[in-house]
């Protein structure tokens, strides 16, 4: 993931997730560990799919939305930093300065390397001097959400499931 080999990482996480379904365990502790591993794999699979889709999309607004969703996945701190740096960059290019500033602030909270911290600080300064977002996004950073693994859109807490999911309940 850190090297940007997202397709290969996706294949590995998918294989591990499949293997967990066939793993025999003998204690509650092993069950808990297996469930934790499944959650990690699930988050990385969705995150990697978000990033692969972002790289394919030609619509700048959708690219920023996908990058934004990626920043909310439960990943290792180093991978979250990469997601935030990417989201900060694409939001800034779209002239979504409030959104870019938010990503930059979150990035700085993770104590990145000095050069990345300096870049984030500069983005915050530039964005604060030009507040606002040029393009409205389907993204609310303050409202907790999960990302739909099919449509790659957020499902916000308390909102009804999309119509396509009603048959599953």
Short mmCIF file of N, CA and C in Angstrom, two decimals:
data_model
loop_
_atom_site.label_atom_id
_atom_site.label_comp_id
_atom_site.label_asym_id
_atom_site.label_seq_id
_atom_site.Cartn_x
_atom_site.Cartn_y
_atom_site.Cartn_z
N UNK A 1 0.84 -1.18 0.00
CA UNK A 1 0.00 0.00 0.00
C UNK A 1 0.88 1.25 0.00
N UNK A 2 1.88 1.27 0.85
CA UNK A 2 2.77 2.42 0.93
C UNK A 2 3.50 2.67 -0.38
N UNK A 3 3.78 1.62 -1.12
CA UNK A 3 4.48 1.77 -2.40
C UNK A 3 3.54 2.09 -3.55
N UNK A 4 2.24 2.20 -3.27
CA UNK A 4 1.28 2.54 -4.32
C UNK A 4 0.89 1.38 -5.21
N UNK A 5 1.18 0.16 -4.81
CA UNK A 5 0.80 -1.02 -5.60
C UNK A 5 -0.59 -1.48 -5.15
N UNK A 6 -1.58 -0.66 -5.48
CA UNK A 6 -2.92 -0.86 -4.95
C UNK A 6 -3.59 -2.11 -5.49
N UNK A 7 -3.44 -2.41 -6.75
CA UNK A 7 -4.07 -3.60 -7.33
C UNK A 7 -3.50 -4.86 -6.67
N UNK A 8 -2.19 -4.90 -6.47
CA UNK A 8 -1.57 -6.06 -5.83
C UNK A 8 -2.00 -6.17 -4.37
N UNK A 9 -2.05 -5.04 -3.68
CA UNK A 9 -2.48 -5.05 -2.28
C UNK A 9 -3.94 -5.50 -2.17
N UNK A 10 -4.77 -5.05 -3.10
CA UNK A 10 -6.18 -5.45 -3.10
C UNK A 10 -6.31 -6.96 -3.24
N UNK A 11 -5.51 -7.54 -4.12
CA UNK A 11 -5.53 -8.99 -4.32
C UNK A 11 -5.12 -9.72 -3.04
N UNK A 12 -4.11 -9.21 -2.37
CA UNK A 12 -3.63 -9.85 -1.13
C UNK A 12 -4.68 -9.75 -0.03
N UNK A 13 -5.24 -8.56 0.18
CA UNK A 13 -6.26 -8.41 1.23
C UNK A 13 -7.49 -9.26 0.93
N UNK A 14 -7.87 -9.36 -0.33
CA UNK A 14 -9.01 -10.21 -0.71
C UNK A 14 -8.71 -11.67 -0.41
N UNK A 15 -7.49 -12.11 -0.70
CA UNK A 15 -7.09 -13.48 -0.41
C UNK A 15 -7.09 -13.77 1.08
N UNK A 16 -6.59 -12.83 1.87
CA UNK A 16 -6.58 -13.02 3.32
C UNK A 16 -8.01 -13.08 3.85
N UNK A 17 -8.88 -12.20 3.36
CA UNK A 17 -10.27 -12.21 3.81
C UNK A 17 -10.94 -13.53 3.47
N UNK A 18 -10.70 -14.05 2.28
CA UNK A 18 -11.25 -15.34 1.89
C UNK A 18 -10.72 -16.45 2.78
N UNK A 19 -9.45 -16.40 3.09
CA UNK A 19 -8.83 -17.43 3.93
C UNK A 19 -9.42 -17.42 5.34
N UNK A 20 -9.80 -16.25 5.84
CA UNK A 20 -10.36 -16.19 7.20
C UNK A 20 -11.69 -16.94 7.30
N UNK A 21 -12.42 -16.99 6.19
CA UNK A 21 -13.69 -17.71 6.19
C UNK A 21 -13.49 -19.22 6.34
N UNK A 22 -12.32 -19.70 6.00
CA UNK A 22 -12.03 -21.13 6.06
C UNK A 22 -11.11 -21.51 7.21
N UNK A 23 -10.82 -20.55 8.06
CA UNK A 23 -9.90 -20.78 9.16
C UNK A 23 -10.63 -21.38 10.36
N UNK A 24 -10.08 -22.45 10.89
CA UNK A 24 -10.65 -23.10 12.07
C UNK A 24 -9.96 -22.53 13.30
N UNK A 25 -10.75 -22.15 14.28
CA UNK A 25 -10.20 -21.60 15.52
C UNK A 25 -10.68 -22.44 16.70
N UNK A 26 -9.96 -22.33 17.81
CA UNK A 26 -10.31 -23.18 18.95
C UNK A 26 -10.57 -22.39 20.23
N UNK A 27 -10.58 -21.06 20.15
CA UNK A 27 -10.85 -20.30 21.37
C UNK A 27 -11.57 -19.00 21.00
N UNK A 28 -12.19 -18.41 22.00
CA UNK A 28 -12.87 -17.12 21.80
C UNK A 28 -11.86 -16.03 21.43
N UNK A 29 -10.68 -16.14 21.99
CA UNK A 29 -9.64 -15.16 21.68
C UNK A 29 -9.25 -15.24 20.20
N UNK A 30 -9.15 -16.44 19.66
CA UNK A 30 -8.84 -16.61 18.25
C UNK A 30 -9.98 -16.11 17.36
N UNK A 31 -11.23 -16.30 17.82
CA UNK A 31 -12.38 -15.79 17.08
C UNK A 31 -12.31 -14.26 17.03
N UNK A 32 -12.02 -13.66 18.16
CA UNK A 32 -11.92 -12.20 18.23
C UNK A 32 -10.79 -11.70 17.31
N UNK A 33 -9.68 -12.40 17.32
CA UNK A 33 -8.55 -12.01 16.46
C UNK A 33 -8.94 -12.13 14.99
N UNK A 34 -9.63 -13.19 14.65
CA UNK A 34 -10.07 -13.41 13.27
C UNK A 34 -11.06 -12.33 12.82
N UNK A 35 -11.98 -11.96 13.69
CA UNK A 35 -12.93 -10.89 13.37
C UNK A 35 -12.21 -9.56 13.17
N UNK A 36 -11.21 -9.30 13.99
CA UNK A 36 -10.42 -8.07 13.83
C UNK A 36 -9.71 -8.08 12.48
N UNK A 37 -9.13 -9.20 12.12
CA UNK A 37 -8.45 -9.33 10.84
C UNK A 37 -9.42 -9.13 9.67
N UNK A 38 -10.63 -9.66 9.79
CA UNK A 38 -11.64 -9.47 8.75
C UNK A 38 -12.00 -7.99 8.61
N UNK A 39 -12.11 -7.29 9.72
CA UNK A 39 -12.41 -5.86 9.68
C UNK A 39 -11.30 -5.06 9.01
N UNK A 40 -10.07 -5.41 9.32
CA UNK A 40 -8.92 -4.74 8.70
C UNK A 40 -8.95 -4.98 7.19
N UNK A 41 -9.14 -6.22 6.80
CA UNK A 41 -9.19 -6.55 5.36
C UNK A 41 -10.33 -5.81 4.67
N UNK A 42 -11.50 -5.79 5.29
CA UNK A 42 -12.66 -5.11 4.71
C UNK A 42 -12.34 -3.63 4.47
N UNK A 43 -11.79 -2.97 5.49
CA UNK A 43 -11.47 -1.54 5.36
C UNK A 43 -10.44 -1.29 4.26
N UNK A 44 -9.42 -2.13 4.20
CA UNK A 44 -8.41 -1.94 3.16
C UNK A 44 -8.96 -2.25 1.77
N UNK A 45 -9.82 -3.24 1.66
CA UNK A 45 -10.41 -3.57 0.36
C UNK A 45 -11.25 -2.40 -0.15
N UNK A 46 -12.07 -1.84 0.72
CA UNK A 46 -12.88 -0.68 0.31
C UNK A 46 -11.99 0.50 -0.01
N UNK A 47 -11.00 0.77 0.84
CA UNK A 47 -10.10 1.91 0.63
C UNK A 47 -9.34 1.78 -0.68
N UNK A 48 -8.83 0.59 -0.94
CA UNK A 48 -8.07 0.39 -2.18
C UNK A 48 -8.96 0.52 -3.41
N UNK A 49 -10.18 0.02 -3.31
CA UNK A 49 -11.12 0.19 -4.42
C UNK A 49 -11.45 1.67 -4.64
N UNK A 50 -11.60 2.42 -3.55
CA UNK A 50 -11.83 3.86 -3.68
C UNK A 50 -10.69 4.53 -4.43
N UNK A 51 -9.48 4.19 -4.05
CA UNK A 51 -8.31 4.82 -4.68
C UNK A 51 -8.16 4.40 -6.13
N UNK A 52 -8.37 3.13 -6.43
CA UNK A 52 -8.28 2.68 -7.82
C UNK A 52 -9.34 3.35 -8.68
N UNK A 53 -10.54 3.51 -8.15
CA UNK A 53 -11.61 4.19 -8.88
C UNK A 53 -11.27 5.67 -9.06
N UNK A 54 -10.72 6.29 -8.02
CA UNK A 54 -10.34 7.71 -8.10
C UNK A 54 -9.33 7.93 -9.22
N UNK A 55 -8.37 7.02 -9.34
CA UNK A 55 -7.34 7.17 -10.38
C UNK A 55 -7.91 7.00 -11.78
N UNK A 56 -9.02 6.26 -11.91
CA UNK A 56 -9.63 6.03 -13.22
C UNK A 56 -10.60 7.14 -13.63
N UNK A 57 -11.17 7.83 -12.65
CA UNK A 57 -12.22 8.78 -12.96
C UNK A 57 -11.67 10.05 -13.60
N UNK A 58 -12.42 10.56 -14.54
CA UNK A 58 -12.00 11.80 -15.21
C UNK A 58 -12.77 13.00 -14.67
N UNK A 59 -13.74 12.77 -13.79
CA UNK A 59 -14.53 13.86 -13.21
C UNK A 59 -13.83 14.37 -11.94
N UNK A 60 -13.32 15.60 -11.96
CA UNK A 60 -12.59 16.12 -10.80
C UNK A 60 -13.40 16.11 -9.50
N UNK A 61 -14.70 16.44 -9.58
CA UNK A 61 -15.53 16.45 -8.37
C UNK A 61 -15.58 15.05 -7.76
N UNK A 62 -15.84 14.05 -8.58
CA UNK A 62 -15.93 12.67 -8.08
C UNK A 62 -14.58 12.21 -7.53
N UNK A 63 -13.50 12.63 -8.15
CA UNK A 63 -12.17 12.27 -7.67
C UNK A 63 -11.94 12.80 -6.26
N UNK A 64 -12.36 14.04 -6.01
CA UNK A 64 -12.20 14.61 -4.67
C UNK A 64 -13.09 13.87 -3.68
N UNK A 65 -14.32 13.55 -4.08
CA UNK A 65 -15.21 12.81 -3.18
C UNK A 65 -14.61 11.46 -2.80
N UNK A 66 -14.12 10.73 -3.79
CA UNK A 66 -13.51 9.42 -3.51
C UNK A 66 -12.30 9.56 -2.60
N UNK A 67 -11.48 10.57 -2.85
CA UNK A 67 -10.31 10.82 -2.00
C UNK A 67 -10.75 11.15 -0.58
N UNK A 68 -11.82 11.92 -0.45
CA UNK A 68 -12.34 12.29 0.87
C UNK A 68 -12.83 11.06 1.63
N UNK A 69 -13.56 10.20 0.95
CA UNK A 69 -14.06 8.98 1.61
C UNK A 69 -12.89 8.10 2.07
N UNK A 70 -11.86 8.04 1.24
CA UNK A 70 -10.67 7.24 1.54
C UNK A 70 -10.05 7.66 2.86
N UNK A 71 -10.11 8.96 3.17
CA UNK A 71 -9.48 9.46 4.40
C UNK A 71 -10.21 9.00 5.66
N UNK A 72 -11.41 8.47 5.51
CA UNK A 72 -12.20 8.06 6.67
C UNK A 72 -12.15 6.55 6.91
N UNK A 73 -11.36 5.85 6.14
CA UNK A 73 -11.23 4.41 6.34
C UNK A 73 -10.29 4.16 7.52
N UNK A 74 -10.49 3.05 8.20
CA UNK A 74 -9.69 2.71 9.36
C UNK A 74 -8.42 2.00 8.89
N UNK A 75 -7.37 2.79 8.65
CA UNK A 75 -6.12 2.28 8.11
C UNK A 75 -4.98 2.55 9.09
N UNK A 76 -3.83 1.98 8.79
CA UNK A 76 -2.64 2.27 9.57
C UNK A 76 -2.32 3.76 9.41
N UNK A 77 -1.76 4.42 10.44
CA UNK A 77 -1.50 5.86 10.37
C UNK A 77 -0.69 6.29 9.12
N UNK A 78 0.29 5.51 8.72
CA UNK A 78 1.09 5.88 7.55
C UNK A 78 0.23 5.91 6.29
N UNK A 79 -0.72 5.00 6.19
CA UNK A 79 -1.60 4.95 5.03
C UNK A 79 -2.65 6.05 5.09
N UNK A 80 -3.11 6.37 6.30
CA UNK A 80 -4.04 7.49 6.46
C UNK A 80 -3.36 8.79 6.06
N UNK A 81 -2.09 8.94 6.41
CA UNK A 81 -1.35 10.15 6.01
C UNK A 81 -1.28 10.26 4.48
N UNK A 82 -1.01 9.16 3.81
CA UNK A 82 -0.98 9.18 2.34
C UNK A 82 -2.33 9.58 1.77
N UNK A 83 -3.40 9.04 2.35
CA UNK A 83 -4.75 9.36 1.88
C UNK A 83 -5.05 10.84 2.10
N UNK A 84 -4.69 11.37 3.25
CA UNK A 84 -4.95 12.78 3.55
C UNK A 84 -4.14 13.70 2.65
N UNK A 85 -2.89 13.34 2.39
CA UNK A 85 -2.05 14.16 1.51
C UNK A 85 -2.64 14.19 0.10
N UNK A 86 -3.07 13.06 -0.39
CA UNK A 86 -3.67 12.98 -1.71
C UNK A 86 -4.97 13.78 -1.77
N UNK A 87 -5.83 13.60 -0.76
CA UNK A 87 -7.11 14.32 -0.72
C UNK A 87 -6.88 15.83 -0.62
N UNK A 88 -5.91 16.23 0.17
CA UNK A 88 -5.58 17.65 0.30
C UNK A 88 -5.20 18.23 -1.06
N UNK A 89 -4.39 17.51 -1.79
CA UNK A 89 -3.90 17.96 -3.09
C UNK A 89 -5.02 18.08 -4.11
N UNK A 90 -5.86 17.05 -4.23
CA UNK A 90 -6.92 17.10 -5.24
C UNK A 90 -7.99 18.12 -4.87
N UNK A 91 -8.28 18.28 -3.59
CA UNK A 91 -9.26 19.29 -3.17
C UNK A 91 -8.73 20.69 -3.46
N UNK A 92 -7.45 20.91 -3.21
CA UNK A 92 -6.84 22.22 -3.48
C UNK A 92 -6.89 22.54 -4.98
N UNK A 93 -6.57 21.55 -5.80
CA UNK A 93 -6.60 21.76 -7.25
C UNK A 93 -8.01 22.09 -7.75
N UNK A 94 -9.04 21.58 -7.07
CA UNK A 94 -10.42 21.85 -7.44
C UNK A 94 -10.88 23.21 -6.87
N UNK A 95 -10.01 23.84 -6.12
CA UNK A 95 -10.30 25.11 -5.45
C UNK A 95 -11.34 24.94 -4.33
N UNK A 96 -11.36 23.77 -3.76
CA UNK A 96 -12.17 23.52 -2.57
C UNK A 96 -11.27 23.74 -1.37
N UNK A 97 -11.09 25.01 -1.05
CA UNK A 97 -10.10 25.40 -0.06
C UNK A 97 -10.48 25.02 1.37
N UNK A 98 -11.75 25.10 1.73
CA UNK A 98 -12.16 24.67 3.07
C UNK A 98 -11.89 23.18 3.26
N UNK A 99 -12.23 22.41 2.25
CA UNK A 99 -12.03 20.96 2.31
C UNK A 99 -10.54 20.62 2.34
N UNK A 100 -9.76 21.26 1.50
CA UNK A 100 -8.31 21.03 1.46
C UNK A 100 -7.67 21.39 2.80
N UNK A 101 -8.11 22.50 3.38
CA UNK A 101 -7.58 22.91 4.68
C UNK A 101 -7.91 21.89 5.76
N UNK A 102 -9.12 21.34 5.71
CA UNK A 102 -9.50 20.33 6.69
C UNK A 102 -8.61 19.09 6.59
N UNK A 103 -8.34 18.65 5.36
CA UNK A 103 -7.45 17.50 5.18
C UNK A 103 -6.04 17.83 5.69
N UNK A 104 -5.58 19.03 5.40
CA UNK A 104 -4.24 19.45 5.83
C UNK A 104 -4.15 19.46 7.36
N UNK A 105 -5.18 19.95 8.01
CA UNK A 105 -5.18 19.98 9.48
C UNK A 105 -5.17 18.56 10.06
N UNK A 106 -5.99 17.68 9.49
CA UNK A 106 -6.00 16.29 9.95
C UNK A 106 -4.65 15.63 9.71
N UNK A 107 -4.02 15.96 8.59
CA UNK A 107 -2.70 15.41 8.27
C UNK A 107 -1.68 15.86 9.30
N UNK A 108 -1.69 17.12 9.65
CA UNK A 108 -0.72 17.64 10.63
C UNK A 108 -0.91 17.01 12.01
N UNK A 109 -2.17 16.64 12.34
CA UNK A 109 -2.44 16.00 13.64
C UNK A 109 -1.74 14.64 13.75
N UNK A 110 -1.41 14.03 12.62
CA UNK A 110 -0.77 12.71 12.63
C UNK A 110 0.75 12.79 12.71
N UNK A 111 1.28 14.00 12.85
CA UNK A 111 2.73 14.22 12.96
C UNK A 111 3.52 13.58 11.82
N UNK A 112 3.27 14.02 10.59
CA UNK A 112 4.00 13.46 9.45
C UNK A 112 5.44 13.97 9.43
N UNK A 113 6.20 13.48 8.45
CA UNK A 113 7.57 13.97 8.26
C UNK A 113 7.55 15.49 8.09
N UNK A 114 8.67 16.12 8.39
CA UNK A 114 8.76 17.58 8.37
C UNK A 114 8.34 18.18 7.03
N UNK A 115 8.77 17.59 5.91
CA UNK A 115 8.44 18.17 4.60
C UNK A 115 6.94 18.11 4.33
N UNK A 116 6.28 17.05 4.75
CA UNK A 116 4.83 16.93 4.54
C UNK A 116 4.10 17.88 5.48
N UNK A 117 4.57 18.00 6.70
CA UNK A 117 3.97 18.93 7.65
C UNK A 117 4.08 20.37 7.15
N UNK A 118 5.22 20.70 6.58
CA UNK A 118 5.43 22.05 6.03
C UNK A 118 4.49 22.29 4.86
N UNK A 119 4.35 21.30 3.99
CA UNK A 119 3.44 21.43 2.85
C UNK A 119 2.01 21.62 3.35
N UNK A 120 1.60 20.86 4.34
CA UNK A 120 0.25 20.97 4.90
C UNK A 120 0.04 22.35 5.53
N UNK A 121 1.05 22.85 6.23
CA UNK A 121 0.96 24.17 6.85
C UNK A 121 0.76 25.24 5.78
N UNK A 122 1.49 25.14 4.67
CA UNK A 122 1.36 26.10 3.57
C UNK A 122 -0.03 26.04 2.95
N UNK A 123 -0.56 24.83 2.79
CA UNK A 123 -1.91 24.67 2.24
C UNK A 123 -2.92 25.33 3.18
N UNK A 124 -2.77 25.13 4.47
CA UNK A 124 -3.67 25.75 5.44
C UNK A 124 -3.62 27.26 5.32
N UNK A 125 -2.42 27.82 5.23
CA UNK A 125 -2.28 29.28 5.11
C UNK A 125 -2.94 29.80 3.84
N UNK A 126 -2.70 29.13 2.70
CA UNK A 126 -3.28 29.56 1.43
C UNK A 126 -4.80 29.43 1.45
N UNK A 127 -5.29 28.33 2.01
CA UNK A 127 -6.73 28.09 2.05
C UNK A 127 -7.44 29.06 3.01
N UNK A 128 -6.79 29.35 4.13
CA UNK A 128 -7.40 30.29 5.07
C UNK A 128 -7.46 31.70 4.49
N UNK A 129 -6.54 32.01 3.59
CA UNK A 129 -6.55 33.32 2.93
C UNK A 129 -7.63 33.38 1.84
N UNK A 130 -8.08 32.24 1.35
CA UNK A 130 -9.10 32.15 0.30
C UNK A 130 -10.17 31.15 0.70
N UNK A 131 -10.92 31.41 1.77
CA UNK A 131 -11.88 30.40 2.24
C UNK A 131 -13.00 30.15 1.24
N UNK A 132 -13.54 28.95 1.34
CA UNK A 132 -14.66 28.57 0.49
C UNK A 132 -14.35 27.32 -0.32
N UNK A 133 -15.40 26.73 -0.83
CA UNK A 133 -15.28 25.57 -1.72
C UNK A 133 -15.94 25.93 -3.03
N UNK A 134 -15.22 25.78 -4.12
CA UNK A 134 -15.74 26.13 -5.45
C UNK A 134 -16.80 25.15 -5.92
N UNK A 135 -16.67 23.90 -5.52
CA UNK A 135 -17.57 22.85 -6.01
C UNK A 135 -18.20 22.12 -4.81
N UNK A 136 -19.53 22.09 -4.74
CA UNK A 136 -20.16 21.32 -3.65
C UNK A 136 -19.92 19.82 -3.84
N UNK A 137 -19.60 19.17 -2.74
CA UNK A 137 -19.30 17.74 -2.78
C UNK A 137 -20.37 16.94 -2.05
N UNK A 138 -20.50 15.68 -2.41
CA UNK A 138 -21.35 14.73 -1.68
C UNK A 138 -20.48 14.16 -0.56
N UNK A 139 -20.17 15.02 0.42
CA UNK A 139 -19.26 14.65 1.50
C UNK A 139 -19.49 15.59 2.67
N UNK A 140 -19.75 15.01 3.82
CA UNK A 140 -19.91 15.77 5.05
C UNK A 140 -18.96 15.18 6.08
N UNK A 141 -17.85 15.85 6.28
CA UNK A 141 -16.82 15.30 7.16
C UNK A 141 -17.25 15.21 8.61
N UNK A 142 -18.25 15.99 9.02
CA UNK A 142 -18.67 16.01 10.42
C UNK A 142 -19.73 14.96 10.75
N UNK A 143 -20.32 14.37 9.74
CA UNK A 143 -21.37 13.38 9.94
C UNK A 143 -20.79 11.99 9.72
N UNK A 144 -20.74 11.16 10.76
CA UNK A 144 -20.14 9.82 10.60
C UNK A 144 -20.83 9.01 9.51
N UNK A 145 -20.04 8.26 8.78
CA UNK A 145 -20.58 7.47 7.68
C UNK A 145 -19.74 6.23 7.45
N UNK A 146 -20.34 5.29 6.73
CA UNK A 146 -19.61 4.16 6.18
C UNK A 146 -19.71 4.30 4.66
N UNK A 147 -18.77 3.72 3.97
CA UNK A 147 -18.77 3.80 2.51
C UNK A 147 -19.42 2.54 1.95
N UNK A 148 -20.38 2.73 1.08
CA UNK A 148 -21.02 1.62 0.40
C UNK A 148 -19.97 0.95 -0.49
N UNK A 149 -19.81 -0.35 -0.33
CA UNK A 149 -18.80 -1.09 -1.09
C UNK A 149 -19.22 -1.37 -2.52
N UNK A 150 -20.45 -1.01 -2.88
CA UNK A 150 -20.92 -1.20 -4.25
C UNK A 150 -20.88 0.11 -5.03
N UNK A 151 -21.52 1.14 -4.47
CA UNK A 151 -21.62 2.42 -5.18
C UNK A 151 -20.52 3.41 -4.81
N UNK A 152 -19.79 3.14 -3.74
CA UNK A 152 -18.73 4.01 -3.26
C UNK A 152 -19.25 5.42 -2.98
N UNK A 153 -20.36 5.47 -2.26
CA UNK A 153 -20.91 6.72 -1.74
C UNK A 153 -21.10 6.53 -0.24
N UNK A 154 -21.13 7.63 0.50
CA UNK A 154 -21.28 7.50 1.95
C UNK A 154 -22.71 7.16 2.35
N UNK A 155 -22.83 6.36 3.39
CA UNK A 155 -24.11 6.10 4.03
C UNK A 155 -23.96 6.69 5.43
N UNK A 156 -24.61 7.83 5.64
CA UNK A 156 -24.45 8.57 6.88
C UNK A 156 -25.26 7.95 8.01
N UNK A 157 -24.74 8.08 9.21
CA UNK A 157 -25.41 7.55 10.39
C UNK A 157 -26.82 8.14 10.49
N UNK A 158 -27.78 7.27 10.72
CA UNK A 158 -29.16 7.71 10.88
C UNK A 158 -29.93 7.87 9.59
N UNK A 159 -29.25 7.76 8.46
CA UNK A 159 -29.97 7.89 7.19
C UNK A 159 -30.49 6.51 6.77
N UNK A 160 -31.58 6.50 6.01
CA UNK A 160 -32.10 5.20 5.56
C UNK A 160 -31.14 4.55 4.57
N UNK A 161 -31.21 3.23 4.51
CA UNK A 161 -30.39 2.52 3.54
C UNK A 161 -30.87 2.87 2.13
N UNK A 162 -29.97 2.88 1.16
CA UNK A 162 -30.41 3.11 -0.21
C UNK A 162 -31.43 2.05 -0.62
N UNK A 163 -32.29 2.38 -1.57
CA UNK A 163 -33.36 1.48 -2.01
C UNK A 163 -32.83 0.11 -2.39
N UNK A 164 -31.66 0.06 -3.01
CA UNK A 164 -31.10 -1.23 -3.45
C UNK A 164 -30.76 -2.15 -2.29
N UNK A 165 -30.71 -1.62 -1.04
CA UNK A 165 -30.38 -2.44 0.11
C UNK A 165 -31.60 -2.89 0.89
N UNK A 166 -32.75 -2.36 0.60
CA UNK A 166 -33.92 -2.66 1.44
C UNK A 166 -34.29 -4.12 1.42
N UNK A 167 -33.98 -4.83 0.34
CA UNK A 167 -34.29 -6.26 0.29
C UNK A 167 -33.39 -7.09 1.20
N UNK A 168 -32.29 -6.51 1.68
CA UNK A 168 -31.35 -7.25 2.53
C UNK A 168 -31.78 -7.22 4.00
N UNK A 169 -32.67 -6.30 4.37
CA UNK A 169 -33.02 -6.19 5.78
C UNK A 169 -34.23 -7.02 6.14
#
